[in-house]
PDB file of C-alpha atoms in Angstrom:
ATOM      1  CA  MET R   1      16.163  32.486   8.640  1.00 72.00           C
ATOM      2  CA  LYS R   2      13.422  34.325   6.762  1.00 74.00           C
ATOM      3  CA  LYS R   3      13.915  32.032   3.773  1.00 74.00           C
ATOM      4  CA  LEU R   4      13.701  28.955   6.013  1.00 76.00           C
ATOM      5  CA  LEU R   5      10.490  30.123   7.710  1.00 79.00           C
ATOM      6  CA  HIS R   6       8.944  30.858   4.324  1.00 74.00           C
ATOM      7  CA  HIS R   7       9.905  27.374   3.134  1.00 70.00           C
ATOM      8  CA  LEU R   8       8.400  25.659   6.197  1.00 72.00           C
ATOM      9  CA  LYS R   9       5.204  27.671   5.744  1.00 76.00           C
ATOM     10  CA  PHE R  10       5.131  26.624   2.089  1.00 71.00           C
ATOM     11  CA  ARG R  11       5.609  22.991   3.130  1.00 71.00           C
ATOM     12  CA  PHE R  12       2.688  23.233   5.548  1.00 68.00           C
ATOM     13  CA  HIS R  13       0.287  24.563   2.904  1.00 67.00           C
ATOM     14  CA  GLN R  14       1.628  22.175   0.275  1.00 69.00           C
ATOM     15  CA  SER R  15       0.789  19.154   2.445  1.00 68.00           C
ATOM     16  CA  PHE R  16      -2.904  20.110   2.424  1.00 63.00           C
ATOM     17  CA  ARG R  17      -2.907  20.604  -1.348  1.00 67.00           C
ATOM     18  CA  LEU R  18      -1.350  17.192  -1.893  1.00 61.00           C
ATOM     19  CA  LEU R  19      -3.895  15.553   0.389  1.00 61.00           C
ATOM     20  CA  ASN R  20      -6.686  17.165  -1.611  1.00 60.00           C
ATOM     21  CA  LEU R  21      -5.261  16.443  -5.061  1.00 59.00           C
ATOM     22  CA  ASN R  22      -4.307  12.808  -4.471  1.00 62.00           C
ATOM     23  CA  PRO R  23      -6.903  11.096  -2.226  1.00 61.00           C
ATOM     24  CA  ARG R  24      -5.650   7.650  -3.249  1.00 59.00           C
ATOM     25  CA  LYS R  25      -2.401   8.237  -1.370  1.00 61.00           C
ATOM     26  CA  SER R  26      -3.612  10.821   1.133  1.00 64.00           C
ATOM     27  CA  VAL R  27      -6.316   8.670   2.738  1.00 63.00           C
ATOM     28  CA  PRO R  28      -3.961   5.765   3.570  1.00 63.00           C
ATOM     29  CA  VAL R  29      -1.333   8.253   4.778  1.00 67.00           C
ATOM     30  CA  LEU R  30      -3.856   9.966   7.072  1.00 70.00           C
ATOM     31  CA  LEU R  31      -4.991   6.612   8.442  1.00 67.00           C
ATOM     32  CA  ILE R  32      -1.395   5.571   9.123  1.00 68.00           C
ATOM     33  CA  LEU R  33      -0.561   8.879  10.792  1.00 71.00           C
ATOM     34  CA  GLY R  34      -3.752   8.712  12.853  1.00 73.00           C
ATOM     35  CA  GLY R  35      -2.894   5.165  13.873  1.00 70.00           C
ATOM     36  CA  LEU R  36       0.589   6.234  14.953  1.00 70.00           C
ATOM     37  CA  MET R  37      -0.912   9.009  17.072  1.00 73.00           C
ATOM     38  CA  ILE R  38      -3.206   6.643  19.018  1.00 76.00           C
ATOM     39  CA  MET R  39      -1.367   3.320  18.805  1.00 71.00           C
ATOM     40  CA  LYS R  40      -0.322   1.739  22.077  1.00 74.00           C
ATOM     41  CA  LEU R  41       2.799  -0.386  21.724  1.00 72.00           C
ATOM     42  CA  PRO R  42       3.969  -2.975  24.287  1.00 72.00           C
ATOM     43  CA  ASP R  43       6.936  -0.830  25.360  1.00 75.00           C
ATOM     44  CA  ASN R  44       7.658   2.887  25.272  1.00 78.00           C
ATOM     45  CA  TYR R  45      10.988   2.522  23.473  1.00 75.00           C
ATOM     46  CA  TYR R  46       9.310   1.002  20.381  1.00 75.00           C
ATOM     47  CA  TYR R  47       7.935   4.392  19.284  1.00 78.00           C
ATOM     48  CA  PRO R  48      11.179   6.198  18.241  1.00 81.00           C
ATOM     49  CA  PRO R  49      12.489   3.503  15.867  1.00 79.00           C
ATOM     50  CA  LEU R  50       9.019   2.931  14.400  1.00 77.00           C
ATOM     51  CA  LEU R  51       8.605   6.622  13.643  1.00 79.00           C
ATOM     52  CA  PHE R  52      12.149   6.899  12.291  1.00 80.00           C
ATOM     53  CA  ILE R  53      11.305   4.167   9.770  1.00 76.00           C
ATOM     54  CA  MET R  54       8.182   6.133   8.843  1.00 75.00           C
ATOM     55  CA  ILE R  55      10.196   9.310   8.286  1.00 79.00           C
ATOM     56  CA  LEU R  56      12.693   7.328   6.213  1.00 78.00           C
ATOM     57  CA  LEU R  57       9.835   6.188   3.957  1.00 71.00           C
ATOM     58  CA  PHE R  58       8.699   9.771   3.467  1.00 75.00           C
ATOM     59  CA  HIS R  59      12.264  10.781   2.654  1.00 76.00           C
ATOM     60  CA  HIS R  60      12.585   7.979   0.106  1.00 72.00           C
ATOM     61  CA  GLU R  61       9.598   9.369  -1.828  1.00 68.00           C
ATOM     62  CA  ARG R  62      10.632  13.026  -1.972  1.00 74.00           C
ATOM     63  CA  LYS R  63      11.461  14.511  -5.363  1.00 74.00           C
ATOM     64  CA  ASP R  64      12.357  18.076  -4.396  1.00 75.00           C
ATOM     65  CA  ILE R  65      16.108  17.716  -3.768  1.00 77.00           C
ATOM     66  CA  PRO R  66      17.114  19.701  -6.900  1.00 80.00           C
ATOM     67  CA  PHE R  67      14.768  22.510  -5.778  1.00 76.00           C
ATOM     68  CA  LEU R  68      16.266  22.587  -2.276  1.00 78.00           C
ATOM     69  CA  LYS R  69      19.791  22.673  -3.696  1.00 79.00           C
ATOM     70  CA  LYS R  70      18.936  25.748  -5.766  1.00 79.00           C
ATOM     71  CA  VAL R  71      17.153  27.613  -2.961  1.00 77.00           C
ATOM     72  CA  PHE R  72      19.377  26.779   0.009  1.00 82.00           C
ATOM     73  CA  VAL R  73      22.602  25.974  -1.865  1.00 78.00           C
ATOM     74  CA  LYS R  74      24.991  24.940   0.947  1.00 80.00           C
ATOM     75  CA  SER R  75      22.425  24.382   3.720  1.00 82.00           C
ATOM     76  CA  TRP R  76      19.898  22.184   1.880  1.00 82.00           C
ATOM     77  CA  ARG R  77      20.915  19.070   3.846  1.00 82.00           C
ATOM     78  CA  TRP R  78      20.099  20.812   7.133  1.00 83.00           C
ATOM     79  CA  VAL R  79      16.680  21.782   5.795  1.00 83.00           C
ATOM     80  CA  ILE R  80      15.927  18.118   5.091  1.00 83.00           C
ATOM     81  CA  ILE R  81      17.098  17.155   8.581  1.00 84.00           C
ATOM     82  CA  LEU R  82      15.040  19.919  10.191  1.00 84.00           C
ATOM     83  CA  GLU R  83      11.866  18.903   8.334  1.00 84.00           C
ATOM     84  CA  ALA R  84      12.347  15.281   9.390  1.00 83.00           C
ATOM     85  CA  VAL R  85      12.956  16.198  13.047  1.00 85.00           C
ATOM     86  CA  VAL R  86       9.839  18.401  13.155  1.00 85.00           C
ATOM     87  CA  ILE R  87       7.610  15.648  11.700  1.00 83.00           C
ATOM     88  CA  TYR R  88       9.204  13.113  14.036  1.00 83.00           C
ATOM     89  CA  HIS R  89       8.456  15.150  17.158  1.00 83.00           C
ATOM     90  CA  ILE R  90       4.891  15.935  16.091  1.00 83.00           C
ATOM     91  CA  LEU R  91       4.140  12.247  15.654  1.00 81.00           C
ATOM     92  CA  LEU R  92       6.095  11.157  18.716  1.00 83.00           C
ATOM     93  CA  PHE R  93       4.712  13.567  21.259  1.00 83.00           C
ATOM     94  CA  GLY R  94       1.296  13.594  19.640  1.00 83.00           C
ATOM     95  CA  ASN R  95       0.854   9.955  20.603  1.00 82.00           C
ATOM     96  CA  ILE R  96      -1.440   9.753  23.641  1.00 80.00           C
ATOM     97  CA  HIS R  97       0.386   6.703  25.025  1.00 80.00           C
ATOM     98  CA  TYR R  98       3.967   7.923  24.683  1.00 79.00           C
ATOM     99  CA  THR R  99       5.984   9.457  27.524  1.00 80.00           C
ATOM    100  CA  ALA R 100       9.342  11.127  26.907  1.00 79.00           C
ATOM    101  CA  ASP R 101      12.352   8.867  27.343  1.00 76.00           C
ATOM    102  CA  SER R 102      16.046   8.762  26.492  1.00 78.00           C
ATOM    103  CA  MET R 103      15.476   6.647  23.362  1.00 75.00           C
ATOM    104  CA  ALA R 104      13.902   9.646  21.578  1.00 77.00           C
ATOM    105  CA  LEU R 105      16.973  11.753  22.361  1.00 78.00           C
ATOM    106  CA  PHE R 106      19.467   9.095  21.333  1.00 76.00           C
ATOM    107  CA  SER R 107      17.683   8.590  17.987  1.00 77.00           C
ATOM    108  CA  LEU R 108      18.102  12.228  16.893  1.00 80.00           C
ATOM    109  CA  PRO R 109      21.639  11.781  15.458  1.00 82.00           C
ATOM    110  CA  LEU R 110      20.186   9.251  13.003  1.00 80.00           C
ATOM    111  CA  PHE R 111      18.335  12.057  11.252  1.00 80.00           C
ATOM    112  CA  ILE R 112      21.656  13.493  10.089  1.00 82.00           C
ATOM    113  CA  LEU R 113      21.879  10.468   7.792  1.00 79.00           C
ATOM    114  CA  LEU R 114      18.799  11.661   5.879  1.00 78.00           C
ATOM    115  CA  GLY R 115      20.780  14.580   4.554  1.00 76.00           C
ATOM    116  CA  PHE R 116      23.205  12.165   2.906  1.00 77.00           C
ATOM    117  CA  ILE R 117      20.810   9.408   1.773  1.00 74.00           C
ATOM    118  CA  SER R 118      19.611   9.921  -1.783  1.00 67.00           C
ATOM    119  CA  PRO R 119      15.843   9.412  -2.108  1.00 61.00           C
ATOM    120  CA  VAL R 120      16.010   8.798  -5.839  1.00 51.00           C
ATOM    121  CA  ILE R 121      17.865   5.486  -5.808  1.00 49.00           C
ATOM    122  CA  ARG R 122      15.864   2.910  -7.739  1.00 50.00           C
ATOM    123  CA  HIS R 123      16.822  -0.760  -7.834  1.00 47.00           C
ATOM    124  CA  ASP R 124      13.442  -2.116  -8.955  1.00 44.00           C
ATOM    125  CA  ALA R 125      14.660  -2.890 -12.461  1.00 46.00           C
ATOM    126  CA  ALA R 126      17.413  -5.114 -11.101  1.00 49.00           C
ATOM    127  CA  PHE R 127      14.909  -7.719  -9.931  1.00 66.00           C
ATOM    128  CA  HIS R 128      12.669  -9.144 -12.624  1.00 73.00           C
ATOM    129  CA  TRP R 129      10.601 -11.677 -10.615  1.00 80.00           C
ATOM    130  CA  ASN R 130      10.969 -14.237 -13.387  1.00 81.00           C
ATOM    131  CA  PHE R 131      10.001 -17.078 -11.051  1.00 84.00           C
ATOM    132  CA  ILE R 132       6.401 -15.785 -10.999  1.00 87.00           C
ATOM    133  CA  PRO R 133       4.307 -17.598 -13.661  1.00 88.00           C
ATOM    134  CA  ASP R 134       3.282 -15.536 -16.681  1.00 85.00           C
ATOM    135  CA  ASP R 135      -0.407 -16.100 -15.957  1.00 88.00           C
ATOM    136  CA  LEU R 136       0.045 -13.879 -12.869  1.00 91.00           C
ATOM    137  CA  PHE R 137       1.020 -11.061 -15.212  1.00 91.00           C
ATOM    138  CA  GLU R 138      -0.615  -8.292 -13.140  1.00 91.00           C
ATOM    139  CA  TRP R 139       1.490  -9.209 -10.117  1.00 91.00           C
ATOM    140  CA  LYS R 140       4.613  -9.674 -12.179  1.00 89.00           C
ATOM    141  CA  SER R 141       4.278  -6.205 -13.687  1.00 87.00           C
ATOM    142  CA  PHE R 142       3.490  -4.577 -10.336  1.00 87.00           C
ATOM    143  CA  LEU R 143       6.415  -6.176  -8.510  1.00 86.00           C
ATOM    144  CA  ARG R 144       8.884  -5.294 -11.242  1.00 84.00           C
ATOM    145  CA  LYS R 145       7.915  -1.626 -10.997  1.00 82.00           C
ATOM    146  CA  ASN R 146       7.537  -1.487  -7.201  1.00 78.00           C
ATOM    147  CA  THR R 147       9.918  -4.068  -5.776  1.00 78.00           C
ATOM    148  CA  TRP R 148      11.055  -2.133  -2.729  1.00 73.00           C
ATOM    149  CA  LEU R 149       7.673  -0.600  -1.924  1.00 73.00           C
ATOM    150  CA  ALA R 150       5.944  -3.982  -2.219  1.00 79.00           C
ATOM    151  CA  THR R 151       8.577  -5.707  -0.082  1.00 80.00           C
ATOM    152  CA  LEU R 152       8.342  -3.069   2.619  1.00 74.00           C
ATOM    153  CA  GLY R 153       4.538  -3.176   2.565  1.00 78.00           C
ATOM    154  CA  LEU R 154       4.585  -6.935   2.932  1.00 85.00           C
ATOM    155  CA  VAL R 155       6.914  -6.743   5.932  1.00 83.00           C
ATOM    156  CA  ILE R 156       4.596  -4.164   7.542  1.00 80.00           C
ATOM    157  CA  ILE R 157       1.623  -6.493   7.066  1.00 86.00           C
ATOM    158  CA  TRP R 158       3.545  -9.375   8.646  1.00 87.00           C
ATOM    159  CA  CYS R 159       4.633  -7.224  11.592  1.00 83.00           C
ATOM    160  CA  SER R 160       1.089  -5.898  12.090  1.00 83.00           C
ATOM    161  CA  ALA R 161       0.109  -9.355  13.334  1.00 85.00           C
ATOM    162  CA  TYR R 162       1.335  -8.410  16.815  1.00 80.00           C
ATOM    163  CA  HIS R 163      -2.139  -6.930  17.588  1.00 79.00           C
ATOM    164  CA  PRO R 164      -5.631  -7.612  16.111  1.00 82.00           C
ATOM    165  CA  VAL R 165      -6.387  -3.916  15.537  1.00 78.00           C
ATOM    166  CA  THR R 166      -3.185  -3.212  13.628  1.00 79.00           C
ATOM    167  CA  PHE R 167      -3.703  -6.478  11.744  1.00 84.00           C
ATOM    168  CA  ILE R 168      -7.001  -5.252  10.274  1.00 83.00           C
ATOM    169  CA  LEU R 169      -5.797  -1.656   9.833  1.00 79.00           C
ATOM    170  CA  ALA R 170      -2.735  -2.741   7.852  1.00 81.00           C
ATOM    171  CA  ALA R 171      -4.924  -5.072   5.775  1.00 84.00           C
ATOM    172  CA  VAL R 172      -7.318  -2.265   4.830  1.00 81.00           C
ATOM    173  CA  LEU R 173      -4.435  -0.003   3.796  1.00 78.00           C
ATOM    174  CA  ALA R 174      -2.810  -2.804   1.801  1.00 81.00           C
ATOM    175  CA  LEU R 175      -6.046  -3.600  -0.021  1.00 84.00           C
ATOM    176  CA  ASP R 176      -6.180  -0.103  -1.481  1.00 78.00           C
ATOM    177  CA  TYR R 177      -2.844  -0.707  -3.201  1.00 78.00           C
ATOM    178  CA  LEU R 178      -3.787  -4.276  -4.093  1.00 82.00           C
ATOM    179  CA  SER R 179      -6.833  -2.934  -5.932  1.00 85.00           C
ATOM    180  CA  HIS R 180      -4.723  -0.908  -8.333  1.00 85.00           C
ATOM    181  CA  ILE R 181      -2.796  -4.006  -9.391  1.00 89.00           C
ATOM    182  CA  TYR R 182      -5.944  -5.020 -11.286  1.00 91.00           C
ATOM    183  CA  GLU R 183      -7.011  -1.551 -12.406  1.00 89.00           C
ATOM    184  CA  LEU R 184      -5.485  -1.613 -15.893  1.00 90.00           C
ATOM    185  CA  ASN R 185      -7.092  -3.633 -18.683  1.00 92.00           C
ATOM    186  CA  GLU R 186      -5.006  -5.839 -20.935  1.00 91.00           C
ATOM    187  CA  ASN R 187      -5.594  -5.568 -24.688  1.00 91.00           C
ATOM    188  CA  LYS R 188      -8.190  -7.689 -26.439  1.00 91.00           C
ATOM    189  CA  GLU R 189      -5.654 -10.072 -27.991  1.00 91.00           C
ATOM    190  CA  MET R 190      -4.043 -10.811 -24.642  1.00 92.00           C
ATOM    191  CA  LEU R 191      -7.430 -11.362 -23.008  1.00 93.00           C
ATOM    192  CA  GLU R 192      -8.453 -13.817 -25.735  1.00 92.00           C
ATOM    193  CA  MET R 193      -5.159 -15.693 -25.516  1.00 92.00           C
ATOM    194  CA  TYR R 194      -5.361 -15.905 -21.708  1.00 92.00           C
ATOM    195  CA  PHE R 195      -8.954 -17.128 -21.451  1.00 93.00           C
ATOM    196  CA  ARG R 196      -8.555 -19.677 -24.227  1.00 91.00           C
ATOM    197  CA  LYS R 197      -6.013 -21.321 -21.926  1.00 91.00           C
ATOM    198  CA  TYR R 198      -7.580 -20.626 -18.503  1.00 91.00           C
ATOM    199  CA  THR R 199     -11.107 -20.171 -17.222  1.00 92.00           C
ATOM    200  CA  LEU R 200     -12.158 -17.288 -14.991  1.00 93.00           C
ATOM    201  CA  LYS R 201     -12.395 -19.646 -12.014  1.00 93.00           C
ATOM    202  CA  GLN R 202      -8.842 -20.844 -12.655  1.00 94.00           C
ATOM    203  CA  LYS R 203      -7.622 -17.243 -12.759  1.00 94.00           C
ATOM    204  CA  LEU R 204      -9.390 -16.473  -9.485  1.00 95.00           C
ATOM    205  CA  ARG R 205      -7.962 -19.582  -7.839  1.00 95.00           C
ATOM    206  CA  ARG R 206      -4.377 -19.064  -9.021  1.00 94.00           C
ATOM    207  CA  ASN R 207      -4.314 -15.397  -8.048  1.00 94.00           C
ATOM    208  CA  SER R 208      -5.948 -16.160  -4.697  1.00 94.00           C
ATOM    209  CA  LEU R 209      -3.360 -18.840  -3.938  1.00 95.00           C
ATOM    210  CA  PHE R 210      -0.556 -16.377  -4.713  1.00 94.00           C
ATOM    211  CA  VAL R 211      -2.002 -13.671  -2.451  1.00 92.00           C
ATOM    212  CA  ASN R 212      -2.537 -16.105   0.417  1.00 94.00           C
ATOM    213  CA  ALA R 213       1.001 -17.436   0.013  1.00 93.00           C
ATOM    214  CA  LEU R 214       2.240 -13.856   0.562  1.00 91.00           C
ATOM    215  CA  LEU R 215       0.029 -13.546   3.651  1.00 92.00           C
ATOM    216  CA  LEU R 216       0.949 -16.951   5.078  1.00 93.00           C
ATOM    217  CA  PRO R 217       3.695 -15.580   7.407  1.00 92.00           C
ATOM    218  CA  ALA R 218       1.183 -13.064   8.791  1.00 91.00           C
ATOM    219  CA  TYR R 219      -1.328 -15.847   9.459  1.00 92.00           C
ATOM    220  CA  GLY R 220       1.302 -17.955  11.210  1.00 92.00           C
ATOM    221  CA  LEU R 221       2.714 -15.072  13.267  1.00 90.00           C
ATOM    222  CA  PHE R 222      -0.747 -14.073  14.486  1.00 91.00           C
ATOM    223  CA  LEU R 223      -1.511 -17.642  15.563  1.00 91.00           C
ATOM    224  CA  ILE R 224       1.789 -17.822  17.459  1.00 91.00           C
ATOM    225  CA  LEU R 225       1.242 -14.481  19.231  1.00 87.00           C
ATOM    226  CA  HIS R 226      -2.500 -14.878  19.825  1.00 88.00           C
ATOM    227  CA  PRO R 227      -3.340 -18.592  20.015  1.00 87.00           C
ATOM    228  CA  ALA R 228      -6.489 -17.891  22.058  1.00 86.00           C
ATOM    229  CA  GLU R 229      -7.885 -15.763  19.214  1.00 85.00           C
ATOM    230  CA  SER R 230      -7.412 -18.281  16.395  1.00 84.00           C
ATOM    231  CA  LEU R 231     -10.971 -17.699  15.114  1.00 87.00           C
ATOM    232  CA  TYR R 232      -9.885 -14.152  14.281  1.00 88.00           C
ATOM    233  CA  ILE R 233      -7.699 -15.575  11.511  1.00 91.00           C
ATOM    234  CA  LEU R 234     -10.745 -17.131   9.836  1.00 91.00           C
ATOM    235  CA  TYR R 235     -12.436 -13.738   9.765  1.00 91.00           C
ATOM    236  CA  TYR R 236      -9.265 -12.066   8.483  1.00 91.00           C
ATOM    237  CA  PHE R 237      -8.888 -14.735   5.792  1.00 93.00           C
ATOM    238  CA  ALA R 238     -12.501 -14.308   4.673  1.00 93.00           C
ATOM    239  CA  PHE R 239     -12.247 -10.509   4.642  1.00 92.00           C
ATOM    240  CA  MET R 240      -9.014 -10.377   2.636  1.00 92.00           C
ATOM    241  CA  ASN R 241     -10.072 -12.995   0.103  1.00 94.00           C
ATOM    242  CA  LEU R 242     -13.560 -11.618  -0.439  1.00 95.00           C
ATOM    243  CA  TYR R 243     -12.243  -8.130  -1.120  1.00 95.00           C
ATOM    244  CA  PHE R 244      -9.528  -9.456  -3.409  1.00 92.00           C
ATOM    245  CA  LEU R 245     -11.984 -11.588  -5.399  1.00 95.00           C
ATOM    246  CA  LEU R 246     -14.443  -8.707  -5.670  1.00 95.00           C
ATOM    247  CA  ILE R 247     -11.777  -6.474  -7.201  1.00 95.00           C
ATOM    248  CA  LEU R 248     -10.583  -9.130  -9.631  1.00 94.00           C
ATOM    249  CA  THR R 249     -14.075 -10.095 -10.813  1.00 95.00           C
ATOM    250  CA  ARG R 250     -15.013  -6.425 -11.125  1.00 95.00           C
ATOM    251  CA  LYS R 251     -12.125  -5.971 -13.552  1.00 94.00           C
ATOM    252  CA  TYR R 252     -13.634  -8.440 -16.012  1.00 94.00           C
ATOM    253  CA  ARG R 253     -17.206  -7.408 -15.335  1.00 94.00           C
ATOM    254  CA  GLN R 254     -16.211  -3.848 -16.349  1.00 92.00           C
ATOM    255  CA  TYR R 255     -13.758  -4.876 -19.079  1.00 93.00           C
ATOM    256  CA  HIS R 256     -14.010  -3.225 -22.482  1.00 91.00           C
ATOM    257  CA  TYR R 257     -11.241  -3.458 -25.020  1.00 88.00           C
ATOM    258  CA  LYS R 258     -11.429   0.283 -25.795  1.00 88.00           C
ATOM    259  CA  GLU R 259     -10.895   1.275 -22.164  1.00 89.00           C
ATOM    260  CA  LYS R 260      -7.411   1.302 -20.643  1.00 89.00           C
ATOM    261  CA  SER R 261      -8.669   0.851 -17.077  1.00 89.00           C
ATOM    262  CA  ASN R 262     -11.752  -0.268 -15.164  1.00 88.00           C
ATOM    263  CA  TYR R 263     -11.931   3.046 -13.280  1.00 86.00           C
ATOM    264  CA  PHE R 264     -11.338   1.910  -9.747  1.00 85.00           C
ATOM    265  CA  ASN R 265     -11.910   4.786  -7.315  1.00 84.00           C
ATOM    266  CA  LEU R 266     -12.270   5.601  -3.625  1.00 80.00           C
ATOM    267  CA  GLY R 267     -16.013   4.912  -3.731  1.00 86.00           C
ATOM    268  CA  VAL R 268     -15.441   1.347  -4.956  1.00 89.00           C
ATOM    269  CA  PHE R 269     -12.764   0.847  -2.305  1.00 88.00           C
ATOM    270  CA  ILE R 270     -15.075   1.964   0.521  1.00 88.00           C
ATOM    271  CA  GLU R 271     -18.019  -0.060  -0.791  1.00 92.00           C
ATOM    272  CA  TYR R 272     -16.065  -3.286  -1.206  1.00 93.00           C
ATOM    273  CA  THR R 273     -14.248  -2.829   2.124  1.00 91.00           C
ATOM    274  CA  ILE R 274     -17.506  -2.415   4.045  1.00 92.00           C
ATOM    275  CA  CYS R 275     -19.129  -5.337   2.230  1.00 94.00           C
ATOM    276  CA  SER R 276     -16.104  -7.569   2.844  1.00 93.00           C
ATOM    277  CA  LEU R 277     -16.046  -6.657   6.533  1.00 90.00           C
ATOM    278  CA  ALA R 278     -19.721  -7.662   6.710  1.00 92.00           C
ATOM    279  CA  ILE R 279     -18.919 -10.814   4.632  1.00 93.00           C
ATOM    280  CA  ILE R 280     -22.491 -11.768   3.620  1.00 94.00           C
ATOM    281  CA  PRO R 281     -23.080  -8.769   1.270  1.00 94.00           C
ATOM    282  CA  ALA R 282     -19.701  -9.473  -0.333  1.00 95.00           C
ATOM    283  CA  VAL R 283     -20.718 -13.069  -1.082  1.00 95.00           C
ATOM    284  CA  PHE R 284     -23.806 -11.923  -3.015  1.00 96.00           C
ATOM    285  CA  ILE R 285     -21.870  -9.242  -4.916  1.00 96.00           C
ATOM    286  CA  LEU R 286     -19.145 -11.778  -5.735  1.00 96.00           C
ATOM    287  CA  LYS R 287     -21.667 -14.220  -7.244  1.00 96.00           C
ATOM    288  CA  LYS R 288     -23.098 -11.424  -9.377  1.00 95.00           C
ATOM    289  CA  ASN R 289     -19.625 -10.270 -10.450  1.00 95.00           C
ATOM    290  CA  ILE R 290     -18.573 -13.790 -11.468  1.00 96.00           C
ATOM    291  CA  ARG R 291     -21.728 -14.275 -13.525  1.00 95.00           C
ATOM    292  CA  GLU R 292     -21.427 -10.933 -15.329  1.00 95.00           C
ATOM    293  CA  ALA R 293     -17.648 -11.246 -15.775  1.00 94.00           C
ATOM    294  CA  SER R 294     -18.058 -14.701 -17.342  1.00 94.00           C
ATOM    295  CA  GLN R 295     -20.659 -13.348 -19.775  1.00 94.00           C
ATOM    296  CA  ASN R 296     -18.429 -10.419 -20.672  1.00 94.00           C
ATOM    297  CA  ILE R 297     -15.419 -12.651 -21.304  1.00 93.00           C
ATOM    298  CA  ARG R 298     -17.512 -14.879 -23.582  1.00 92.00           C
ATOM    299  CA  THR R 299     -18.217 -11.886 -25.837  1.00 92.00           C
ATOM    300  CA  TYR R 300     -14.498 -11.744 -26.632  1.00 89.00           C
ATOM    301  CA  VAL R 301     -13.432 -15.368 -26.379  1.00 86.00           C
ATOM    302  CA  GLY R 302     -16.615 -17.274 -27.186  1.00 76.00           C
ATOM    303  CA  ASP R 303     -17.802 -20.505 -25.540  1.00 64.00           C
TER     304      ASP R 303
END
């Protein structure tokens, strides 16, 4: 028991260290957890399965199983189950709109499965996304490395269309991950080869079409569920596309063949998110980015 209490205390302090050391992941996680604590769903029985899925995602990302096996030997599975149940109840009963019901009790046996589900299974390499054109190389590389995470994130975005607030919240969280798709710089030879075949405007258009094709089910679902708020889709479309185009043009505005990345950070994310929400500032920044990116590309490719 003493060992278990020490471990739970360690877990508590470790969570704060991780939040401090990795703001890229911690900020979206905090926003999601905060949203789960205040979110009002249409029915009370939606909360338990939603939170179980959330706990399952956390479990999928854990890398400490070998450590737990060494420390707790025969009881390590029960430690995993206990951690999951504690997090589940904190989120469930911390929600201001939730009232206790039988669904929460009936869902508890599902947590036993977490002790027998390996979180280190990786199937990403099995799907190569070869149907994506080579000119969308950033997306192709990202999806090959993060197939399951990207698929799950996309489903969450589609499902968020059930309410305008969750629609925007999920979009903001998704944009943080979308930004890092364009964070790395390709080498100078690849850049020259690409822009001798395509212009910057063609790259922006082709990438924008691909992103909007992924979001098309979310657009359609929102219109079906909220036909009286169809103008909201126009705002959502403008917000998502402006942010996306700002990030992509920034990549080539900042590009230098000696740098491996364009140094995207939390400050850029906040700035571009606020500007895109306001729309008009984003339009002016986008025009400037396109002009400077085009000039920068010409230094490598020529006219």
